Amino acid sequence: MVDRLLGLAKQAEHPPQAAPAAPPDPRATVWASVQLARNPRRPHTLELLAELASEFAELHGDRLFGDDGAIVGGLARIDRFRVVVVGHQKGSDTEENIRRNFGMAKPEGFRKAIRLFELAERFGLPVVTFVDTPGAYPGAEAEERGVAEAIARSIGAMTRLRVPIVSVITGEGGSGGALAIAAGDVVIALENAVYSVISPEGCASILWRTPEKAADAALAMRMSARDQQALGVVDVVVSEPGEGAHVDPAETARRLRAVIIEYLTTLAATPPDELVALRARRYRSLGAFQDLGPGPEPTPVERPGLADRLRRAFEAGSRTLGDTIGGRTVGGRDQREDVGRLQEDDE
Amino acid sequence: MPLKFPFRARRESYPPDLWTQCPGCGQMLFNKHLDRDLRVCAACGHHFRLTATARLAQLLDPGTFSERDEGLIPVDPISFVDSRAYADRLEAARTATGLRDAAVWGFGSIEGRRVAICVLDFGFMGGSMGSVVGEKVARAAEGALAESLPLIIVSSSGGARMQEGTLALMQLVITLGALDRLRAAGVPFVSVMADPTTGGVFASFASVGDVNLAEPNALIGFAGARVSAGTIADELPPGFQRSEFLLSHGFIDRIVHRSALRAELARILGYLAPAGGGSGSGTREASRG
Ligand SMILES: [Zn+2]
């Protein structure tokens, strides 16, 4: 597992996919994965557990507000391991999807996850999470009950947990609502799973100004499982049977089971202190930047006159300055281009 | 890219380097007065966004700031291109702000009390958090831990930076992990939310202060209001995602006018870190991990 501390930002060309004959269009390929990841017949947490666990006792509720159907959890036996499971649950039909809120968790879902993580730690049980969500529920009630705080606390809990965590991206890894239960020691992804910082439609709406460019956004964000593996965000990709997981859920679960057991075995042998330290290092390595060191500043931070004056010039329209606000367009890039040109004029 | 507002700056009959129109009340404000008033509208109390430099100057004792990790610069890890390449956007943001990325951190003093402080600058790509911002927040937390000094983070950010893909998302884990170690060591962290604090920044370090402060009427929320309104048919409640809304729902401790922020921070740190910098670190370190 030490090998997982991969080098950064390795650029992957688009990997060859199953489709043989025609030269694969990378945009079409990633978009096909997005569609497969969202296929309602794709097996979700409970369907996978039915195949890969010999027993599952669901535990309900966050002890604070309610029980969120979009995140399920409980006690399970996977091979010889007694584990705590937490996973998103989408519905396979409309009725169930309404009950499950399409896998979009509210604060109480994330707080249920936190509660179960802490339960696992108290009793020394490893955690296995299954990730498949378009994102956290973006409605007013979620904001009122502190969805951002709940996500932050859940991620924070995962960083300090002294038991192994195996995370599996089974479908859609949608932004913070996915990451809230995905910060494992190891991150496994199904072949057609996707993982992104914002939904492709949301990204396209902001940067292309139309959701119709979602496939372009999906490609630009490199959200396919293979691309995520190349970045080091995903450690291992598990191939899906046939045309995708939905054609053979049992076989999909069987393949996942083998990989989960392999990692549980390795992680169970790692002392808790080391586990927590390795986990911290794993995530810390997932940043890409350069350090020029302290040396002399080519563009000093404290250059009061020009830059500040120019920026003030645009403060009048400051409500429209900037790129994104949690997925909304604020516009104003054009204005910043203007700032750059004004500065050139001035100098 | 076509320019969308080519005439806006020039159309004003007021020279923009002398006057600024308040988006709160529409008044034209003389910039000298606006600066004197900490960039708060004297007429309506609208809090203008601050540059990182201005924020540090307002909060810290003069001449006490010493920046750390100023050499961190962003790269383009996934060669992101939309209508424009990420590399070009970075260059434009650098030129416009004089900053290398949207966060600045270092050590300084507030009313004589040493602190580690990190501030975000909305002017640099909407204050968005990519790898450099996440790394700086984490290093600020580690600096605070190493010197057993209280940590202050002032947020002004639209959230995770899309152009760095999931590597930007991973910064949520990185920052929260560093803050968790700070918390375990008993070193205080005060989160100050300025306009706006949204998306992945609100869903990570900004939410988890020992004390959470906010400037008045700042936009603070997880999902964008347009997303919320568009995706879900709910009527949005009045004051949705503003500081006062967050206060009434229990996620912010206090709303503090900018003119009182410096004194308020000193007062709170007087309770949470009464001994000032450096002392008591032995026992705190012992409780770590
Ligand atoms: Zn005003």
XYZ file of C-alpha atoms and ligand atoms in Angstrom:
637
model
C 0.000 0.000 0.000
C 2.991 2.290 0.343
C 3.205 2.079 -3.411
C 0.017 4.032 -3.541
C 1.826 7.234 -2.690
C 2.000 7.940 -6.334
C 3.764 10.667 -8.194
C 1.704 13.677 -9.025
C -0.144 14.903 -11.975
C 0.989 12.251 -14.319
C -0.746 13.123 -17.527
C -2.604 10.190 -18.915
C -3.609 10.041 -22.499
C -7.029 8.621 -22.773
C -6.760 4.931 -22.101
C -7.900 2.465 -24.690
C -11.425 1.377 -23.903
C -13.372 -1.733 -24.764
C -14.771 -0.395 -28.048
C -12.333 -1.755 -30.631
C -12.988 -0.766 -34.240
C -13.352 3.012 -34.661
C -10.702 5.279 -33.140
C -12.256 6.152 -29.788
C -13.395 9.740 -29.392
C -12.280 10.561 -25.842
C -15.176 12.915 -25.341
C -17.694 10.251 -26.326
C -15.882 7.694 -24.184
C -16.017 9.699 -20.987
C -19.588 10.704 -21.673
C -20.560 7.064 -22.115
C -19.074 6.412 -18.676
C -21.084 9.280 -17.195
C -24.226 7.721 -18.658
C -23.326 4.264 -17.378
C -22.498 5.661 -13.941
C -25.985 7.167 -13.874
C -27.795 4.132 -15.269
C -30.701 3.462 -12.889
C -30.195 -0.295 -13.288
C -26.640 -0.037 -12.072
C -26.225 -1.844 -8.733
C -26.117 0.541 -5.769
C -24.883 -0.028 -2.236
C -27.662 -2.334 -1.024
C -27.654 -4.415 -4.223
C -23.878 -4.801 -4.056
C -23.978 -5.692 -0.365
C -26.550 -8.382 -1.036
C -23.943 -10.055 -3.246
C -20.633 -9.304 -1.575
C -21.538 -9.467 2.128
C -22.700 -12.631 3.823
C -24.713 -10.575 6.289
C -25.846 -6.964 6.632
C -27.657 -5.343 9.550
C -28.701 -1.854 8.618
C -28.419 0.835 11.295
C -30.591 3.914 10.997
C -30.533 7.540 11.984
C -28.147 10.315 12.914
C -29.423 10.692 16.541
C -29.884 14.391 15.850
C -32.604 14.932 13.299
C -33.700 11.914 11.301
C -32.805 9.041 9.028
C -31.624 9.937 5.546
C -32.502 7.329 2.936
C -29.845 8.664 0.579
C -27.093 7.231 2.773
C -27.390 3.740 4.225
C -25.106 2.103 6.732
C -24.732 -0.738 9.126
C -22.809 -3.822 10.183
C -21.718 -6.339 7.608
C -19.605 -9.431 7.181
C -17.420 -9.501 4.100
C -15.499 -12.768 3.959
C -13.816 -13.073 7.367
C -14.061 -9.346 8.105
C -16.643 -7.728 10.352
C -16.997 -4.202 8.992
C -19.057 -1.039 9.196
C -20.517 -0.099 5.827
C -21.622 3.366 4.743
C -22.856 4.090 1.238
C -25.030 6.284 -0.927
C -28.244 4.655 -2.028
C -30.028 5.645 -5.221
C -33.306 4.106 -6.229
C -33.764 1.824 -9.190
C -37.212 3.248 -9.996
C -38.937 6.586 -9.573
C -40.732 5.697 -6.397
C -37.611 4.494 -4.668
C -35.633 7.392 -6.037
C -38.027 9.812 -4.412
C -37.613 7.987 -1.114
C -33.839 7.945 -1.588
C -33.742 11.518 -2.894
C -31.780 10.251 -5.938
C -28.828 9.526 -3.695
C -28.454 13.190 -2.740
C -27.759 13.237 0.975
C -28.932 15.901 3.375
C -27.004 16.894 6.503
C -28.577 14.047 8.481
C -27.142 11.565 5.988
C -23.611 12.821 6.512
C -24.153 12.955 10.262
C -25.326 9.352 10.183
C -22.076 8.536 8.385
C -20.034 10.319 11.066
C -21.887 8.439 13.775
C -21.147 5.118 12.094
C -17.474 5.995 11.491
C -17.113 6.696 15.198
C -18.945 3.500 16.071
C -16.505 1.579 13.893
C -13.537 3.162 15.602
C -14.851 2.449 19.091
C -15.184 -1.234 18.308
C -12.138 -1.590 16.094
C -14.081 -2.420 12.941
C -12.779 -1.462 9.499
C -14.979 0.790 7.383
C -16.052 0.164 3.802
C -17.789 2.998 1.941
C -19.653 2.919 -1.358
C -19.849 6.205 -3.209
C -22.532 6.984 -5.780
C -24.148 10.399 -5.693
C -24.799 13.308 -8.050
C -23.805 15.471 -5.078
C -25.175 16.617 -1.760
C -28.782 17.787 -1.853
C -28.695 21.432 -2.967
C -32.024 22.510 -1.484
C -32.828 25.159 1.092
C -33.486 22.718 3.941
C -30.029 21.222 3.516
C -28.509 24.688 3.805
C -30.640 25.436 6.858
C -29.390 22.342 8.620
C -25.767 22.960 7.691
C -24.902 20.602 4.866
C -21.473 22.161 4.386
C -20.617 21.766 8.053
C -21.834 18.159 8.010
C -19.631 17.353 4.998
C -16.636 19.051 6.587
C -17.122 17.130 9.838
C -17.473 13.849 8.002
C -14.257 14.384 6.042
C -12.535 15.496 9.243
C -13.694 12.337 11.007
C -12.278 10.199 8.185
C -8.869 11.877 8.463
C -8.481 10.882 12.105
C -10.203 7.474 12.160
C -7.913 4.830 13.667
C -9.383 1.919 11.732
C -8.907 1.011 8.050
C -11.161 2.708 5.490
C -11.739 1.215 2.054
C -13.709 3.503 -0.264
C -15.293 2.327 -3.494
C -16.572 4.737 -6.148
C -19.300 2.623 -7.700
C -21.064 5.214 -9.848
C -21.138 8.977 -9.649
C -18.512 10.597 -7.460
C -20.204 13.965 -7.311
C -18.134 16.602 -5.550
C -18.227 17.231 -1.790
C -21.250 15.015 -1.270
C -19.189 12.103 -2.575
C -15.927 13.010 -0.869
C -17.717 13.220 2.488
C -17.602 9.422 2.619
C -14.803 8.778 0.112
C -11.647 9.812 1.973
C -10.410 6.264 2.496
C -6.944 4.748 2.923
C -7.536 3.256 -0.466
C -9.948 4.387 -3.172
C -11.241 1.748 -5.552
C -13.337 2.684 -8.588
C -15.457 0.663 -10.937
C -14.390 1.066 -14.551
C -17.289 3.308 -15.520
C -17.442 5.259 -12.293
C -16.717 8.958 -12.539
C -15.346 11.430 -10.007
C -15.378 15.189 -10.288
C -15.147 18.436 -8.360
C -18.472 19.606 -9.810
C -21.043 17.917 -12.036
C -20.177 18.154 -15.739
C -23.419 20.061 -16.315
C -22.552 22.496 -13.530
C -19.034 22.964 -14.840
C -20.304 23.514 -18.378
C -22.895 26.024 -17.193
C -20.213 28.089 -15.525
C -17.257 27.830 -17.890
C -19.018 27.228 -21.208
C -22.181 29.059 -20.175
C -24.386 26.187 -21.284
C -25.075 22.788 -19.721
C -25.053 21.351 -23.224
C -21.267 21.356 -23.163
C -21.346 18.821 -20.316
C -19.399 16.219 -22.318
C -16.641 18.751 -22.986
C -16.558 19.564 -19.300
C -16.427 15.866 -18.402
C -13.412 15.461 -20.644
C -11.684 18.625 -19.441
C -12.103 17.578 -15.795
C -10.733 14.101 -16.579
C -13.470 12.564 -14.527
C -13.206 8.968 -15.810
C -12.011 6.299 -13.401
C -8.851 5.663 -15.465
C -7.954 9.341 -15.557
C -8.541 9.585 -11.829
C -6.249 6.633 -11.354
C -3.564 8.384 -13.404
C -3.897 11.399 -11.103
C -3.564 9.203 -8.026
C -7.000 10.116 -6.699
C -8.133 6.561 -7.413
C -5.782 3.685 -6.546
C -7.274 0.812 -8.462
C -9.861 0.435 -11.206
C -12.020 -2.688 -11.285
C -13.286 -3.680 -14.704
C -17.002 -4.159 -15.229
C -18.594 -7.158 -16.913
C -19.928 -6.837 -20.451
C -21.386 -3.471 -21.311
C -21.334 -2.301 -17.737
C -22.115 -3.201 -14.132
C -25.868 -3.180 -14.752
C -25.735 -6.213 -17.075
C -24.339 -8.424 -14.316
C -24.540 -6.973 -10.802
C -23.525 -10.283 -9.208
C -20.337 -10.503 -11.250
C -19.610 -6.835 -10.540
C -19.976 -7.478 -6.818
C -17.782 -10.583 -7.041
C -14.965 -8.603 -8.654
C -15.267 -5.794 -6.138
C -15.352 -8.240 -3.266
C -12.001 -9.716 -4.186
C -10.315 -6.314 -4.289
C -11.981 -5.115 -1.077
C -10.829 -8.237 0.770
C -7.303 -7.818 -0.547
C -7.087 -4.246 0.779
C -8.806 -5.057 4.066
C -6.201 -7.749 4.615
C -3.300 -5.368 4.002
C -4.781 -2.516 6.008
C -5.772 -4.715 8.944
C -2.095 -5.527 9.431
C -1.138 -1.838 9.627
C -0.831 -0.318 13.114
C -3.381 2.500 13.736
C -0.804 5.286 14.100
C 0.784 4.308 10.833
C -2.598 4.002 9.188
C -3.552 7.554 10.109
C -0.133 8.894 9.088
C -0.174 7.095 5.729
C -3.668 8.324 5.057
C -2.592 11.916 5.730
C 0.386 11.471 3.395
C -1.757 9.936 0.701
C -4.011 12.983 0.541
C -1.250 15.516 1.063
C 0.482 14.176 -2.023
C -2.641 14.915 -4.070
C -1.825 18.548 -4.595
C 0.009 19.889 -7.605
C 2.089 23.024 -7.156
C 5.632 24.306 -7.397
C 7.669 25.893 -4.659
C 9.990 28.623 -5.855
C 11.235 29.112 -2.326
C 11.527 32.337 -0.420
C 13.788 34.189 -2.900
C 13.163 37.686 -4.235
C 9.663 38.316 -5.454
C 9.305 38.944 -9.153
C 5.819 40.308 -8.459
C 5.792 41.377 -4.820
C 2.598 40.775 -2.895
C 2.748 44.188 -1.316
C 2.752 46.365 -4.389
C 0.158 48.827 -3.250
C -0.163 51.385 -5.992
C -1.108 50.052 -9.344
C -2.720 46.685 -8.819
C -4.804 47.871 -5.899
C -5.874 50.996 -7.667
C -6.925 49.033 -10.705
C -8.811 46.537 -8.672
C -10.667 49.307 -6.922
C -11.692 50.521 -10.287
C -13.612 47.311 -10.652
C -14.948 47.068 -7.151
C -17.966 49.055 -8.281
C -19.050 45.974 -10.137
C -17.697 43.686 -7.480
C -20.899 41.709 -7.118
C -20.215 40.344 -10.551
C -16.506 39.723 -10.220
C -15.237 36.184 -10.036
C -15.641 32.730 -11.344
C -17.750 30.412 -9.311
C -19.657 30.410 -6.133
C -20.348 26.865 -5.184
C -21.464 26.112 -8.677
C -23.057 29.384 -9.667
C -21.922 31.782 -12.302
C -20.874 35.148 -11.126
C -19.347 36.148 -14.398
C -16.824 38.913 -14.671
C -13.907 37.138 -16.268
C -14.133 39.637 -19.045
C -13.685 42.397 -16.555
C -10.547 40.805 -15.252
C -9.189 40.616 -18.741
C -9.859 44.297 -18.825
C -7.804 44.802 -15.704
C -4.889 43.077 -17.334
C -5.088 45.261 -20.386
C -5.438 48.433 -18.372
C -2.330 47.509 -16.493
C -0.386 46.998 -19.683
C -1.582 50.395 -20.859
C -0.449 51.927 -17.625
C 3.001 50.441 -17.857
C -13.007 35.865 -25.988
C -15.390 38.708 -26.784
C -15.442 41.458 -24.257
C -18.760 41.618 -22.562
C -18.596 44.962 -20.822
C -16.183 46.949 -22.942
C -17.544 50.340 -21.976
C -18.563 49.905 -18.385
C -15.463 51.328 -16.800
C -15.314 54.246 -19.179
C -18.987 55.106 -19.202
C -18.897 56.452 -15.659
C -18.523 60.153 -15.486
C -16.649 59.632 -12.223
C -13.014 58.625 -12.639
C -12.969 55.086 -11.252
C -9.661 55.519 -9.481
C -11.245 58.278 -7.411
C -14.808 57.066 -6.959
C -16.548 53.757 -6.381
C -20.240 53.119 -6.617
C -21.689 51.221 -3.673
C -23.565 48.123 -4.871
C -25.561 48.276 -1.648
C -27.069 51.737 -1.937
C -25.828 53.102 -5.252
C -24.009 56.049 -3.738
C -20.771 57.205 -5.258
C -18.103 56.912 -2.595
C -14.838 58.807 -2.638
C -12.141 56.142 -2.561
C -10.061 57.956 0.028
C -13.009 57.925 2.387
C -13.860 54.332 1.540
C -10.331 53.271 2.451
C -10.442 55.281 5.641
C -13.684 53.453 6.475
C -12.014 50.039 5.956
C -13.919 49.739 2.663
C -17.312 49.763 4.314
C -19.942 52.083 2.824
C -20.554 54.922 5.260
C -24.104 55.281 3.989
C -25.451 51.707 4.085
C -22.778 49.583 5.772
C -22.067 47.449 2.707
C -18.800 45.579 3.246
C -16.698 45.679 0.068
C -14.399 42.768 -0.591
C -10.829 43.256 0.532
C -7.576 42.315 -1.094
C -5.411 40.001 0.969
C -3.003 42.886 1.511
C -5.735 45.211 2.756
C -7.178 42.532 5.032
C -3.818 41.848 6.642
C -3.180 45.575 7.052
C -6.541 46.012 8.777
C -6.178 43.112 11.190
C -2.507 43.030 12.128
C -0.329 45.390 14.119
C 1.636 47.481 11.623
C 4.875 45.926 10.433
C 4.360 42.602 12.192
C 3.383 40.420 9.226
C 5.962 38.004 7.978
C 4.785 35.926 5.065
C 5.497 32.206 4.758
C 5.541 29.949 1.714
C 5.281 32.901 -0.637
C 7.085 30.801 -3.242
C 4.202 28.378 -3.790
C 2.822 28.712 -7.288
C 0.026 26.866 -9.053
C 0.569 24.475 -11.939
C -1.913 23.162 -14.470
C -2.161 19.532 -13.410
C -4.859 18.388 -15.832
C -4.113 20.780 -18.724
C -7.539 22.279 -18.294
C -8.981 24.264 -21.185
C -12.499 25.612 -21.524
C -13.025 28.770 -23.518
C -9.621 29.705 -22.236
C -6.675 27.760 -20.856
C -6.213 27.601 -17.085
C -2.624 28.738 -17.573
C -3.878 31.913 -19.253
C -6.395 32.552 -16.505
C -3.653 32.176 -13.926
C -1.464 34.629 -15.781
C -4.307 37.149 -16.003
C -5.074 36.748 -12.299
C -1.410 37.223 -11.416
C -1.250 40.384 -13.463
C -4.454 41.748 -12.012
C -3.649 41.074 -8.373
C 0.117 40.842 -8.016
C -0.509 37.566 -6.183
C 0.686 34.101 -7.123
C -2.501 32.450 -5.954
C -5.573 33.239 -3.896
C -4.125 32.685 -0.404
C -1.492 34.447 1.683
C -0.324 33.147 5.041
C 2.223 34.070 7.653
C 2.739 35.166 11.227
C 1.817 38.509 12.714
C 0.424 40.170 15.808
C -3.046 41.354 16.757
C -2.915 43.839 19.615
C 0.426 42.416 20.597
C -0.688 38.783 20.459
C 1.166 36.565 17.972
C -1.002 34.579 15.568
C -0.736 32.486 12.442
C -3.024 33.983 9.818
C -4.169 32.957 6.363
C -6.335 35.175 4.182
C -8.004 34.445 0.874
C -8.255 37.012 -1.908
C -11.409 36.881 -4.009
C -9.739 38.886 -6.760
C -7.601 35.887 -7.714
C -9.951 33.599 -9.636
C -12.780 34.150 -7.204
C -10.618 33.146 -4.256
C -11.043 29.583 -5.457
C -9.210 26.765 -3.694
C -6.815 24.759 -5.794
C -3.681 22.987 -4.639
C -1.811 26.122 -3.571
C -4.653 27.485 -1.465
C -5.224 24.104 0.179
C -1.520 23.664 0.836
C -1.206 27.147 2.328
C -4.176 26.609 4.630
C -2.648 23.314 5.750
C 0.771 24.903 6.271
C -0.808 27.740 8.235
C -2.413 25.153 10.519
C 0.894 23.329 10.839
C 2.714 26.590 11.523
C 0.208 27.408 14.233
C 0.683 23.936 15.685
C 4.489 24.076 15.588
C 4.592 27.430 17.367
C 1.482 26.810 19.454
C -0.042 30.034 18.179
C -3.728 30.595 17.506
C -4.793 30.319 13.873
C -7.020 32.793 12.069
C -8.308 32.125 8.558
C -10.242 34.805 6.706
C -12.211 33.253 3.843
C -13.475 34.947 0.707
C -13.923 32.291 -1.915
C -16.331 30.780 -4.387
C -15.168 27.274 -3.491
C -13.023 24.614 -5.110
C -11.208 25.567 -8.321
C -12.764 23.584 -11.166
C -9.669 23.955 -13.330
C -7.729 21.618 -11.027
C -10.417 18.953 -11.113
C -10.540 16.456 -8.268
C -7.137 17.649 -7.043
C -9.000 20.774 -5.914
C -11.575 18.559 -4.220
C -8.791 16.728 -2.375
C -7.844 20.027 -0.726
C -10.908 19.591 1.477
C -9.284 16.499 2.963
C -5.868 18.136 3.229
C -7.107 21.250 5.032
C -9.470 19.376 7.348
C -6.775 16.869 8.262
C -4.355 19.635 9.239
C -7.031 21.421 11.264
C -7.968 18.207 13.012
C -4.408 17.826 14.264
C -4.497 21.449 15.452
C -7.726 20.794 17.314
C -6.319 17.654 18.940
C -3.404 19.724 20.210
C -5.737 22.282 21.790
C -4.596 25.210 19.661
C -7.475 27.588 18.871
C -8.698 28.279 15.352
C -10.972 31.212 14.579
C -12.674 31.143 11.175
C -13.726 34.499 9.741
C -16.139 34.329 6.819
C -16.208 37.304 4.499
C -18.230 37.695 1.340
C -18.472 35.139 -0.212
C -17.651 31.885 1.583
C -19.217 29.116 -0.443
C -18.859 25.649 -1.965
C -15.831 23.604 -1.028
C -14.317 26.293 1.186
C -17.453 26.469 3.306
C -17.608 22.653 3.241
C -14.099 22.406 4.664
C -11.965 24.661 6.835
C -14.292 27.668 7.024
C -17.023 25.695 8.812
C -14.992 24.170 11.586
C -13.575 27.044 13.604
C -13.565 26.785 17.366
C -15.287 30.107 16.899
C -16.912 31.058 13.579
C -17.236 34.763 12.840
C -18.783 36.393 9.788
C -18.905 39.883 8.350
C -22.436 41.293 7.971
C -24.512 40.190 4.981
C -21.771 37.962 3.538
C -22.920 35.278 1.117
C -22.240 31.983 2.904
C -23.552 28.684 1.621
C -22.789 25.331 0.073
C -24.738 25.170 -3.182
C -25.084 28.225 -5.363
C -28.418 29.977 -4.967
C -29.037 29.638 -8.673
C -28.328 25.930 -8.449
C -30.591 25.652 -5.451
C -33.356 27.609 -7.090
C -32.969 25.968 -10.479
C -32.442 22.362 -9.477
C -34.928 22.227 -6.687
C -38.220 24.037 -6.960
C -38.159 25.375 -3.400
C -38.873 29.014 -2.881
C -35.742 30.244 -1.204
C -36.340 31.694 2.251
C -35.595 35.396 2.797
C -31.977 36.182 3.575
C -31.009 32.744 2.291
C -27.274 32.057 2.615
C -26.474 35.381 4.237
C -24.523 35.732 7.483
C -27.691 36.464 9.455
C -29.361 33.309 8.071
C -26.377 31.213 9.130
C -26.386 32.831 12.561
C -30.053 32.083 13.110
C -29.541 28.466 12.030
C -26.682 27.951 14.420
C -23.601 27.736 12.208
C -21.993 31.070 13.057
C -21.161 32.352 16.514
C -21.095 36.079 15.888
C -21.534 38.604 13.115
C -18.901 41.279 13.442
C -18.729 44.632 11.681
C -15.375 45.113 9.998
C -14.522 48.090 12.199
C -14.786 45.818 15.268
C -13.154 42.704 13.845
C -9.607 43.297 15.011
C -10.660 44.026 18.598
C -13.095 41.114 18.546
C -10.386 38.684 17.475
C -8.075 39.964 20.208
C -10.858 39.579 22.757
C -11.709 36.008 21.752
C -8.073 34.961 21.641
C -7.742 36.451 25.108
C -10.045 33.645 26.243
C -8.890 30.792 24.046
C -5.153 31.492 24.144
C -4.779 33.606 27.275
C -1.074 32.950 27.716
C -0.251 34.372 24.292
C 2.182 32.758 21.920
C 4.453 29.903 22.743
C 3.559 28.937 26.300
C 1.608 25.917 27.372
C 2.680 24.069 24.271
C 4.095 21.148 26.228
C 0.808 19.948 27.601
C -0.959 20.625 24.333
C 1.560 18.672 22.362
C 1.210 15.805 24.801
C -2.470 15.451 24.005
C -1.825 15.237 20.303
C -2.850 12.251 18.284
Zn -23.805 51.814 0.393
